[in-house]
mmCIF file of C-alpha atoms and ligand atoms in Angstrom:
data_model
loop_
_atom_site.group_PDB
_atom_site.id
_atom_site.type_symbol
_atom_site.label_atom_id
_atom_site.label_comp_id
_atom_site.label_asym_id
_atom_site.label_seq_id
_atom_site.Cartn_x
_atom_site.Cartn_y
_atom_site.Cartn_z
ATOM 1 C CA MET R 1 196.556 209.074 274.911
ATOM 2 C CA ILE R 2 196.055 210.014 278.544
ATOM 3 C CA ARG R 3 194.194 206.743 279.088
ATOM 4 C CA ARG R 4 197.257 204.962 277.670
ATOM 5 C CA VAL R 5 199.496 206.853 280.114
ATOM 6 C CA GLU R 6 197.202 206.035 283.030
ATOM 7 C CA GLU R 7 196.925 202.333 282.153
ATOM 8 C CA THR R 8 200.697 202.128 281.829
ATOM 9 C CA ALA R 9 201.266 203.833 285.184
ATOM 10 C CA MET R 10 198.639 201.647 286.891
ATOM 11 C CA SER R 11 200.357 198.521 285.578
ATOM 12 C CA ASN R 12 203.320 199.514 287.761
ATOM 13 C CA PRO R 13 206.010 198.816 285.160
ATOM 14 C CA SER R 14 209.308 197.500 286.483
ATOM 15 C CA GLY R 15 211.236 200.105 284.485
ATOM 16 C CA PHE R 16 210.781 203.149 282.230
ATOM 17 C CA PRO R 17 208.562 202.501 279.172
ATOM 18 C CA HIS R 18 210.781 202.591 276.084
ATOM 19 C CA TYR R 19 208.851 201.066 273.173
ATOM 20 C CA SER R 20 205.947 198.636 273.005
ATOM 21 C CA ASP R 21 205.509 195.328 271.218
ATOM 22 C CA ASP R 22 202.807 194.253 268.742
ATOM 23 C CA PHE R 23 200.318 193.822 271.588
ATOM 24 C CA GLY R 24 201.051 197.155 273.218
ATOM 25 C CA ARG R 25 203.133 195.623 276.025
ATOM 26 C CA TRP R 26 205.937 197.951 277.013
ATOM 27 C CA VAL R 27 209.577 197.001 276.786
ATOM 28 C CA THR R 28 211.135 198.908 279.686
ATOM 29 C CA THR R 29 214.595 200.071 280.712
ATOM 30 C CA PRO R 30 215.788 199.893 284.321
ATOM 31 C CA ASP R 31 217.585 203.254 284.367
ATOM 32 C CA GLY R 32 215.691 205.284 281.761
ATOM 33 C CA ASP R 33 218.241 204.789 278.957
ATOM 34 C CA TRP R 34 217.947 208.058 276.938
ATOM 35 C CA THR R 35 214.149 208.002 276.981
ATOM 36 C CA GLY R 36 213.099 207.908 280.660
ATOM 37 C CA GLY R 37 212.448 211.655 280.690
ATOM 38 C CA PHE R 38 209.710 211.240 278.084
ATOM 39 C CA TRP R 39 207.796 208.906 280.396
ATOM 40 C CA VAL R 40 207.999 211.522 283.157
ATOM 41 C CA GLY R 41 206.949 214.113 280.556
ATOM 42 C CA LEU R 42 203.872 212.095 279.569
ATOM 43 C CA LEU R 43 202.827 211.861 283.230
ATOM 44 C CA SER R 44 203.372 215.618 283.687
ATOM 45 C CA LEU R 45 201.306 216.473 280.607
ATOM 46 C CA SER R 46 198.569 214.153 281.822
ATOM 47 C CA TYR R 47 198.477 216.003 285.136
ATOM 48 C CA LEU R 48 198.390 219.329 283.329
ATOM 49 C CA GLU R 49 195.426 218.229 281.232
ATOM 50 C CA THR R 50 193.402 216.416 283.897
ATOM 51 C CA GLY R 51 194.422 218.080 287.165
ATOM 52 C CA ARG R 52 194.446 214.631 288.764
ATOM 53 C CA GLU R 53 197.063 214.536 291.526
ATOM 54 C CA GLU R 54 198.033 210.909 290.947
ATOM 55 C CA PHE R 55 199.654 211.907 287.659
ATOM 56 C CA LEU R 56 201.850 214.475 289.396
ATOM 57 C CA ASN R 57 202.747 211.961 292.109
ATOM 58 C CA TRP R 58 203.710 209.394 289.484
ATOM 59 C CA ALA R 59 205.714 212.004 287.571
ATOM 60 C CA LYS R 60 207.700 212.873 290.692
ATOM 61 C CA GLU R 61 208.183 209.233 291.659
ATOM 62 C CA TRP R 62 209.602 208.420 288.235
ATOM 63 C CA MET R 63 211.643 211.630 288.182
ATOM 64 C CA ARG R 64 213.415 210.543 291.381
ATOM 65 C CA LYS R 65 214.377 207.274 289.718
ATOM 66 C CA LEU R 66 216.408 209.277 287.178
ATOM 67 C CA ARG R 67 218.718 210.743 289.827
ATOM 68 C CA PRO R 68 221.414 208.012 289.550
ATOM 69 C CA ARG R 69 221.822 208.965 285.881
ATOM 70 C CA ILE R 70 223.476 212.244 286.891
ATOM 71 C CA ARG R 71 226.717 210.300 286.913
ATOM 72 C CA SER R 72 226.444 208.806 283.437
ATOM 73 C CA GLU R 73 228.842 209.960 280.741
ATOM 74 C CA THR R 74 226.359 210.622 277.972
ATOM 75 C CA VAL R 75 225.197 213.815 276.318
ATOM 76 C CA PHE R 76 221.724 212.285 276.087
ATOM 77 C CA LYS R 77 221.118 212.924 279.744
ATOM 78 C CA CYS R 78 219.931 216.276 278.401
ATOM 79 C CA PHE R 79 216.703 214.451 277.475
ATOM 80 C CA LEU R 80 216.441 212.865 280.921
ATOM 81 C CA PHE R 81 216.825 216.031 282.965
ATOM 82 C CA TYR R 82 215.001 218.401 280.624
ATOM 83 C CA TYR R 83 211.839 216.356 280.087
ATOM 84 C CA GLY R 84 212.185 214.399 283.330
ATOM 85 C CA ALA R 85 212.791 217.369 285.662
ATOM 86 C CA ALA R 86 212.999 220.873 284.103
ATOM 87 C CA VAL R 87 209.612 220.453 282.391
ATOM 88 C CA ILE R 88 207.966 219.652 285.757
ATOM 89 C CA ASP R 89 209.361 222.887 287.144
ATOM 90 C CA LEU R 90 208.438 224.904 284.044
ATOM 91 C CA LEU R 91 204.862 223.627 284.171
ATOM 92 C CA PHE R 92 204.227 223.426 287.918
ATOM 93 C CA ASN R 93 206.934 225.467 289.631
ATOM 94 C CA GLU R 94 208.307 222.531 291.620
ATOM 95 C CA LYS R 95 211.542 223.179 293.507
ATOM 96 C CA GLU R 96 212.587 219.540 293.830
ATOM 97 C CA ALA R 97 212.361 219.177 290.046
ATOM 98 C CA ALA R 98 214.256 222.431 289.497
ATOM 99 C CA ASP R 99 217.072 221.284 291.795
ATOM 100 C CA LEU R 100 217.403 217.975 289.980
ATOM 101 C CA ALA R 101 217.320 219.671 286.577
ATOM 102 C CA VAL R 102 220.094 222.060 287.623
ATOM 103 C CA GLU R 103 222.186 219.171 288.941
ATOM 104 C CA GLY R 104 221.637 217.359 285.661
ATOM 105 C CA ALA R 105 222.671 220.475 283.722
ATOM 106 C CA ARG R 106 225.853 220.886 285.756
ATOM 107 C CA SER R 107 226.786 217.261 285.201
ATOM 108 C CA LEU R 108 226.188 217.797 281.482
ATOM 109 C CA GLN R 109 228.395 220.851 281.467
ATOM 110 C CA ALA R 110 231.162 218.801 283.081
ATOM 111 C CA LEU R 111 231.276 216.789 279.821
ATOM 112 C CA TYR R 112 231.850 219.923 277.693
ATOM 113 C CA ASN R 113 235.046 220.096 275.626
ATOM 114 C CA PRO R 114 235.909 223.837 275.527
ATOM 115 C CA SER R 115 238.622 223.445 272.859
ATOM 116 C CA ALA R 116 236.177 221.895 270.432
ATOM 117 C CA GLY R 117 233.192 223.907 271.721
ATOM 118 C CA VAL R 118 230.904 220.888 271.946
ATOM 119 C CA ILE R 119 229.618 218.298 274.404
ATOM 120 C CA PRO R 120 230.693 214.963 272.914
ATOM 121 C CA LEU R 121 228.423 211.922 272.901
ATOM 122 C CA GLY R 122 230.417 210.474 275.789
ATOM 123 C CA ARG R 123 231.600 206.928 276.397
ATOM 124 C CA GLU R 124 228.249 205.774 277.779
ATOM 125 C CA ALA R 125 226.076 207.387 275.111
ATOM 126 C CA GLU R 126 223.067 205.314 274.109
ATOM 127 C CA GLU R 127 223.850 205.229 270.406
ATOM 128 C CA ALA R 128 223.975 202.503 267.849
ATOM 129 C CA SER R 129 227.712 202.411 267.115
ATOM 130 C CA SER R 130 230.628 204.868 267.553
ATOM 131 C CA VAL R 131 230.434 206.755 270.810
ATOM 132 C CA GLY R 132 233.074 208.572 272.835
ATOM 133 C CA LEU R 133 234.793 211.904 273.216
ATOM 134 C CA SER R 134 235.325 212.729 269.539
ATOM 135 C CA GLU R 135 231.756 212.161 268.332
ATOM 136 C CA THR R 136 228.643 214.286 268.341
ATOM 137 C CA ASN R 137 225.195 214.086 266.852
ATOM 138 C CA ILE R 138 222.357 216.428 266.086
ATOM 139 C CA ASP R 139 220.012 214.502 268.396
ATOM 140 C CA SER R 140 221.763 216.149 271.368
ATOM 141 C CA THR R 141 221.080 219.750 270.320
ATOM 142 C CA VAL R 142 218.204 220.083 272.798
ATOM 143 C CA ALA R 143 220.919 220.242 275.514
ATOM 144 C CA VAL R 144 220.724 223.984 274.816
ATOM 145 C CA ALA R 145 217.314 224.077 276.518
ATOM 146 C CA LEU R 146 218.446 222.333 279.699
ATOM 147 C CA LEU R 147 221.621 224.413 279.984
ATOM 148 C CA CYS R 148 219.933 227.768 279.341
ATOM 149 C CA TYR R 149 217.096 226.881 281.697
ATOM 150 C CA ALA R 150 219.653 226.026 284.430
ATOM 151 C CA SER R 151 221.528 229.248 283.691
ATOM 152 C CA GLU R 152 218.327 231.236 284.251
ATOM 153 C CA LYS R 153 217.709 229.391 287.524
ATOM 154 C CA THR R 154 221.228 229.864 288.895
ATOM 155 C CA GLY R 155 222.533 232.997 287.186
ATOM 156 C CA ASP R 156 225.547 230.966 286.037
ATOM 157 C CA GLN R 157 226.316 232.302 282.544
ATOM 158 C CA ARG R 158 228.749 229.483 281.752
ATOM 159 C CA LEU R 159 225.865 227.042 281.523
ATOM 160 C CA ARG R 160 224.210 229.229 278.920
ATOM 161 C CA GLU R 161 227.425 229.712 276.926
ATOM 162 C CA THR R 162 228.000 225.971 276.903
ATOM 163 C CA GLY R 163 224.476 225.318 275.617
ATOM 164 C CA ILE R 164 224.760 227.917 272.880
ATOM 165 C CA ASN R 165 228.220 226.747 271.778
ATOM 166 C CA HIS R 166 227.062 223.140 271.697
ATOM 167 C CA ALA R 167 224.065 223.966 269.502
ATOM 168 C CA LEU R 168 226.194 226.118 267.177
ATOM 169 C CA ALA R 169 228.759 223.318 266.851
ATOM 170 C CA ASN R 170 226.067 220.786 265.973
ATOM 171 C CA VAL R 171 224.761 223.115 263.266
ATOM 172 C CA ARG R 172 228.298 223.428 261.854
ATOM 173 C CA TYR R 173 228.888 219.697 261.934
ATOM 174 C CA CYS R 174 225.531 218.317 260.893
ATOM 175 C CA VAL R 175 223.389 220.872 259.009
ATOM 176 C CA ARG R 176 224.075 221.280 255.305
ATOM 177 C CA GLY R 177 223.640 224.448 253.287
ATOM 178 C CA ASP R 178 220.351 223.300 251.790
ATOM 179 C CA GLY R 179 218.916 222.609 255.253
ATOM 180 C CA SER R 180 219.234 218.823 255.176
ATOM 181 C CA VAL R 181 220.810 217.168 258.200
ATOM 182 C CA ILE R 182 223.374 214.393 258.541
ATOM 183 C CA GLN R 183 223.024 212.807 261.962
ATOM 184 C CA SER R 184 226.565 212.489 263.289
ATOM 185 C CA ALA R 185 230.122 213.774 263.048
ATOM 186 C CA SER R 186 233.595 212.917 264.334
ATOM 187 C CA PHE R 187 235.813 215.850 265.232
ATOM 188 C CA ASN R 188 239.346 216.633 266.333
ATOM 189 C CA THR R 189 239.119 216.907 270.125
ATOM 190 C CA ALA R 190 241.845 219.571 270.305
ATOM 191 C CA SER R 191 240.702 221.914 267.537
ATOM 192 C CA GLY R 192 237.075 220.960 266.957
ATOM 193 C CA GLU R 193 237.811 220.505 263.233
ATOM 194 C CA PRO R 194 235.283 218.124 261.669
ATOM 195 C CA ILE R 195 236.773 214.837 260.472
ATOM 196 C CA ARG R 196 233.786 213.042 258.952
ATOM 197 C CA ARG R 197 230.023 213.048 258.824
ATOM 198 C CA TYR R 198 228.099 209.824 259.167
ATOM 199 C CA THR R 199 224.972 208.273 260.619
ATOM 200 C CA HIS R 200 224.272 205.960 263.534
ATOM 201 C CA LYS R 201 220.734 205.068 262.595
ATOM 202 C CA GLY R 202 220.055 206.301 259.055
ATOM 203 C CA TYR R 203 220.163 204.368 255.766
ATOM 204 C CA GLY R 204 223.657 205.570 254.827
ATOM 205 C CA ASP R 205 226.273 208.148 255.719
ATOM 206 C CA ASN R 206 225.004 210.617 253.134
ATOM 207 C CA THR R 207 221.296 210.030 253.509
ATOM 208 C CA ILE R 208 218.870 212.068 255.562
ATOM 209 C CA TRP R 209 217.615 210.008 258.482
ATOM 210 C CA GLY R 210 214.143 211.259 259.400
ATOM 211 C CA ARG R 211 214.885 211.743 263.080
ATOM 212 C CA ALA R 212 218.122 213.626 262.373
ATOM 213 C CA GLN R 213 216.082 216.204 260.483
ATOM 214 C CA ALA R 214 213.450 216.271 263.217
ATOM 215 C CA TRP R 215 215.939 216.529 266.107
ATOM 216 C CA ALA R 216 217.546 219.471 264.320
ATOM 217 C CA MET R 217 214.144 221.169 264.069
ATOM 218 C CA LEU R 218 213.492 220.567 267.750
ATOM 219 C CA GLY R 219 216.954 221.584 269.005
ATOM 220 C CA LEU R 220 216.985 224.726 266.908
ATOM 221 C CA SER R 221 213.495 225.835 267.873
ATOM 222 C CA GLN R 222 214.611 225.431 271.489
ATOM 223 C CA ALA R 223 217.786 227.408 270.697
ATOM 224 C CA VAL R 224 215.648 230.230 269.263
ATOM 225 C CA ARG R 225 213.522 230.215 272.422
ATOM 226 C CA TRP R 226 216.438 230.268 274.860
ATOM 227 C CA ALA R 227 218.838 232.476 272.883
ATOM 228 C CA PRO R 228 216.533 234.716 270.797
ATOM 229 C CA GLU R 229 219.317 237.263 270.280
ATOM 230 C CA ARG R 230 221.334 234.745 268.225
ATOM 231 C CA GLY R 231 220.073 235.315 264.699
ATOM 232 C CA GLU R 232 222.035 232.332 263.401
ATOM 233 C CA PHE R 233 219.658 230.018 265.266
ATOM 234 C CA ILE R 234 216.630 231.623 263.613
ATOM 235 C CA GLU R 235 218.209 231.222 260.189
ATOM 236 C CA ALA R 236 219.209 227.586 260.803
ATOM 237 C CA ALA R 237 215.825 226.706 262.352
ATOM 238 C CA ARG R 238 214.043 228.049 259.276
ATOM 239 C CA ARG R 239 216.458 226.246 256.953
ATOM 240 C CA VAL R 240 215.945 222.782 258.483
ATOM 241 C CA THR R 241 212.183 223.301 258.797
ATOM 242 C CA GLU R 242 211.815 224.409 255.178
ATOM 243 C CA TRP R 243 213.782 221.349 254.077
ATOM 244 C CA TRP R 244 211.409 219.085 256.004
ATOM 245 C CA ILE R 245 208.345 220.757 254.524
ATOM 246 C CA LYS R 246 209.704 220.497 250.994
ATOM 247 C CA ASN R 247 210.750 216.862 251.278
ATOM 248 C CA VAL R 248 208.222 215.164 253.538
ATOM 249 C CA SER R 249 205.871 212.774 251.770
ATOM 250 C CA GLY R 250 202.428 213.895 250.624
ATOM 251 C CA ASP R 251 200.624 212.627 253.732
ATOM 252 C CA TYR R 252 203.050 214.624 255.963
ATOM 253 C CA VAL R 253 204.256 211.476 257.750
ATOM 254 C CA ALA R 254 207.964 210.983 257.116
ATOM 255 C CA PHE R 255 209.611 207.831 255.888
ATOM 256 C CA TRP R 256 212.208 206.627 258.402
ATOM 257 C CA ASP R 257 214.944 207.856 256.035
ATOM 258 C CA PHE R 258 214.252 210.400 253.297
ATOM 259 C CA ASN R 259 216.589 208.542 250.924
ATOM 260 C CA ASP R 260 215.641 204.908 251.456
ATOM 261 C CA PRO R 261 215.477 203.523 247.875
ATOM 262 C CA ARG R 262 212.440 201.428 248.891
ATOM 263 C CA ILE R 263 210.285 204.563 249.071
ATOM 264 C CA PRO R 264 207.248 204.550 248.596
ATOM 265 C CA ASN R 265 207.310 201.099 250.220
ATOM 266 C CA ALA R 266 209.724 202.041 252.984
ATOM 267 C CA LEU R 267 208.837 202.180 256.680
ATOM 268 C CA LYS R 268 207.431 205.353 258.151
ATOM 269 C CA ASP R 269 208.655 206.946 261.374
ATOM 270 C CA THR R 270 205.789 208.567 263.226
ATOM 271 C CA SER R 271 208.159 209.554 266.027
ATOM 272 C CA ALA R 272 210.266 211.717 263.700
ATOM 273 C CA THR R 273 206.988 213.178 262.503
ATOM 274 C CA SER R 274 205.657 214.010 265.961
ATOM 275 C CA ILE R 275 208.985 215.660 266.878
ATOM 276 C CA ALA R 276 208.721 217.715 263.674
ATOM 277 C CA ALA R 277 205.116 218.729 264.429
ATOM 278 C CA ALA R 278 206.026 219.819 267.968
ATOM 279 C CA SER R 279 208.959 221.806 266.570
ATOM 280 C CA MET R 280 206.868 223.563 263.921
ATOM 281 C CA LEU R 281 204.390 224.597 266.602
ATOM 282 C CA LYS R 282 207.229 226.058 268.667
ATOM 283 C CA LEU R 283 208.702 227.893 265.719
ATOM 284 C CA SER R 284 205.344 229.267 264.628
ATOM 285 C CA ARG R 285 204.906 230.720 268.086
ATOM 286 C CA LEU R 286 208.448 232.126 268.269
ATOM 287 C CA LEU R 287 208.482 233.642 264.782
ATOM 288 C CA ASN R 288 204.783 234.401 264.595
ATOM 289 C CA GLU R 289 204.582 232.268 261.474
ATOM 290 C CA GLU R 290 201.070 230.953 260.811
ATOM 291 C CA ARG R 291 202.291 228.731 257.969
ATOM 292 C CA TYR R 292 204.301 226.499 260.342
ATOM 293 C CA ARG R 293 201.246 226.134 262.552
ATOM 294 C CA ASP R 294 199.096 225.115 259.562
ATOM 295 C CA LEU R 295 201.652 222.520 258.526
ATOM 296 C CA ALA R 296 201.865 221.190 262.069
ATOM 297 C CA VAL R 297 198.071 220.828 262.152
ATOM 298 C CA ARG R 298 198.045 218.941 258.847
ATOM 299 C CA THR R 299 200.819 216.704 260.171
ATOM 300 C CA LEU R 300 198.934 216.003 263.400
ATOM 301 C CA ASN R 301 195.748 215.211 261.477
ATOM 302 C CA SER R 302 197.695 212.624 259.489
ATOM 303 C CA LEU R 303 199.326 211.231 262.610
ATOM 304 C CA SER R 304 195.915 210.688 264.176
ATOM 305 C CA ASN R 305 195.442 207.838 261.660
ATOM 306 C CA TYR R 306 198.289 206.035 263.428
ATOM 307 C CA VAL R 307 196.852 206.301 266.950
ATOM 308 C CA THR R 308 195.019 203.184 268.174
ATOM 309 C CA PRO R 309 191.328 204.023 268.611
ATOM 310 C CA VAL R 310 189.125 203.828 271.696
ATOM 311 C CA ASP R 311 186.242 201.994 270.056
ATOM 312 C CA GLY R 312 187.687 198.460 270.127
ATOM 313 C CA ARG R 313 188.400 198.318 266.356
ATOM 314 C CA ASP R 314 192.007 197.492 267.233
ATOM 315 C CA ASP R 315 193.139 194.715 269.596
ATOM 316 C CA ARG R 316 195.821 196.935 271.064
ATOM 317 C CA PRO R 317 195.203 199.389 273.909
ATOM 318 C CA PRO R 318 193.836 202.755 272.796
ATOM 319 C CA GLY R 319 196.027 205.831 272.628
ATOM 320 C CA MET R 320 199.223 204.330 271.205
ATOM 321 C CA LEU R 321 201.064 206.193 268.447
ATOM 322 C CA THR R 322 202.024 203.232 266.243
ATOM 323 C CA SER R 323 204.519 202.952 263.333
ATOM 324 C CA GLY R 324 207.536 204.545 264.918
ATOM 325 C CA CYS R 325 210.880 203.268 263.646
ATOM 326 C CA TYR R 326 213.512 203.100 266.371
ATOM 327 C CA ASN R 327 216.470 201.506 264.584
ATOM 328 C CA ARG R 328 216.051 200.067 261.108
ATOM 329 C CA ARG R 329 219.735 199.140 260.835
ATOM 330 C CA ILE R 330 219.541 196.558 263.591
ATOM 331 C CA ALA R 331 215.839 195.776 263.037
ATOM 332 C CA LEU R 332 214.893 197.054 266.498
ATOM 333 C CA ALA R 333 211.299 198.234 267.002
ATOM 334 C CA THR R 334 210.907 199.316 263.378
ATOM 335 C CA ASN R 335 207.110 199.557 263.347
ATOM 336 C CA ASN R 336 206.234 200.225 266.971
ATOM 337 C CA GLU R 337 204.988 202.670 269.541
ATOM 338 C CA LEU R 338 207.984 204.641 270.881
ATOM 339 C CA VAL R 339 207.730 206.599 274.110
ATOM 340 C CA TRP R 340 209.188 209.820 272.661
ATOM 341 C CA GLY R 341 206.807 209.660 269.702
ATOM 342 C CA ASP R 342 203.904 209.562 272.168
ATOM 343 C CA TYR R 343 205.419 212.414 274.174
ATOM 344 C CA TYR R 344 205.806 214.868 271.280
ATOM 345 C CA LEU R 345 202.368 214.023 269.926
ATOM 346 C CA LEU R 346 200.683 214.668 273.274
ATOM 347 C CA GLU R 347 202.753 217.834 273.754
ATOM 348 C CA SER R 348 201.620 219.053 270.328
ATOM 349 C CA LEU R 349 197.960 218.293 270.962
ATOM 350 C CA LEU R 350 197.980 220.103 274.304
ATOM 351 C CA THR R 351 199.807 223.020 272.713
ATOM 352 C CA LEU R 352 197.080 223.316 270.074
ATOM 353 C CA LYS R 353 194.422 223.006 272.735
ATOM 354 C CA GLY R 354 196.040 225.860 274.648
ATOM 355 C CA THR R 355 196.643 223.745 277.776
ATOM 356 C CA ILE R 356 200.409 224.309 277.770
ATOM 357 C CA LYS R 357 201.186 227.926 278.614
ATOM 358 C CA PRO R 358 204.947 228.080 279.315
ATOM 359 C CA PHE R 359 207.359 227.211 276.519
ATOM 360 C CA ILE R 360 208.551 223.643 277.075
HETATM 361 N N1 LIG W 401 219.591 209.045 269.481
HETATM 362 C C1 LIG W 401 218.250 209.365 269.620
HETATM 363 C C2 LIG W 401 217.374 208.712 268.632
HETATM 364 O O1 LIG W 401 217.519 207.532 268.360
HETATM 365 O O2 LIG W 401 216.504 209.349 268.102
#
């Protein structure tokens, strides 16, 4: 995977790698869309593993290109400034990255709606359909990590409160009693009352989109890390994780939507699966739960069958995590390498290897 990162960086892409085509050629975005932070994250992890300075230089170069996104009205800039800046500081103690991450967190807080207790998607959110000030989705729960991190850096408690409230609101809106997750919700902007639950990218409004379940696992394991005193996060993190474990298919690699009637012939989503593996590793560490680690290892073993090999048996470049499903509804990159799938897989592997010491 590190060879894949290096070859991509050496090819000097004109924008941030987003997903790749059937030949492994990256489709890029000029401003990082919602995924640019994962490219920076892959470069940072590659530096951590190899110690080769060029990876850190690339990571910082690409991080700087995210700065203009501070102004964008989207909750998903939490991904940009957590993985694209805070993670560099957490791993390498880099002040420039910390400053950018804090700026990103403050700009995120400026989008917070205190009456509803949630950061809405925003009018520029990179989502498939309804966006704006009365919508939220579970994908954004990881904002809690960026906001709590920035609170620790600055001593500003409001950042932390905002992050915690946002995560709690997403649990209320999107997580069902049995632990299954519906991706999105509309709410009353004055009272925060939920109006409807629906999906942007799943099969249907009442089905469980694989990445919704996985983003909930990730956001809640981060919430447990950053707000360990809030028992409700521990309970919700266990609930969504147990649901995943009970419902994932026998080979541990999730179908793109748990309720697609075409199962067992439906598409898989390896990116949902790598997010879930990374989350189970975090939760096993936080709760000292060996079972989650075992399940993460089984999941990663299965995912390794989807990584292009180094021995030339595949025409594509080695180190790609294939079979991610970006957006089945609009037939966009439904069986492809996705940059965030790569990121969470590499993060998981380095976690297992013991390379990653701080919690990221
Ligand atoms: N909205 C983030 C995702 O597509 O997973």
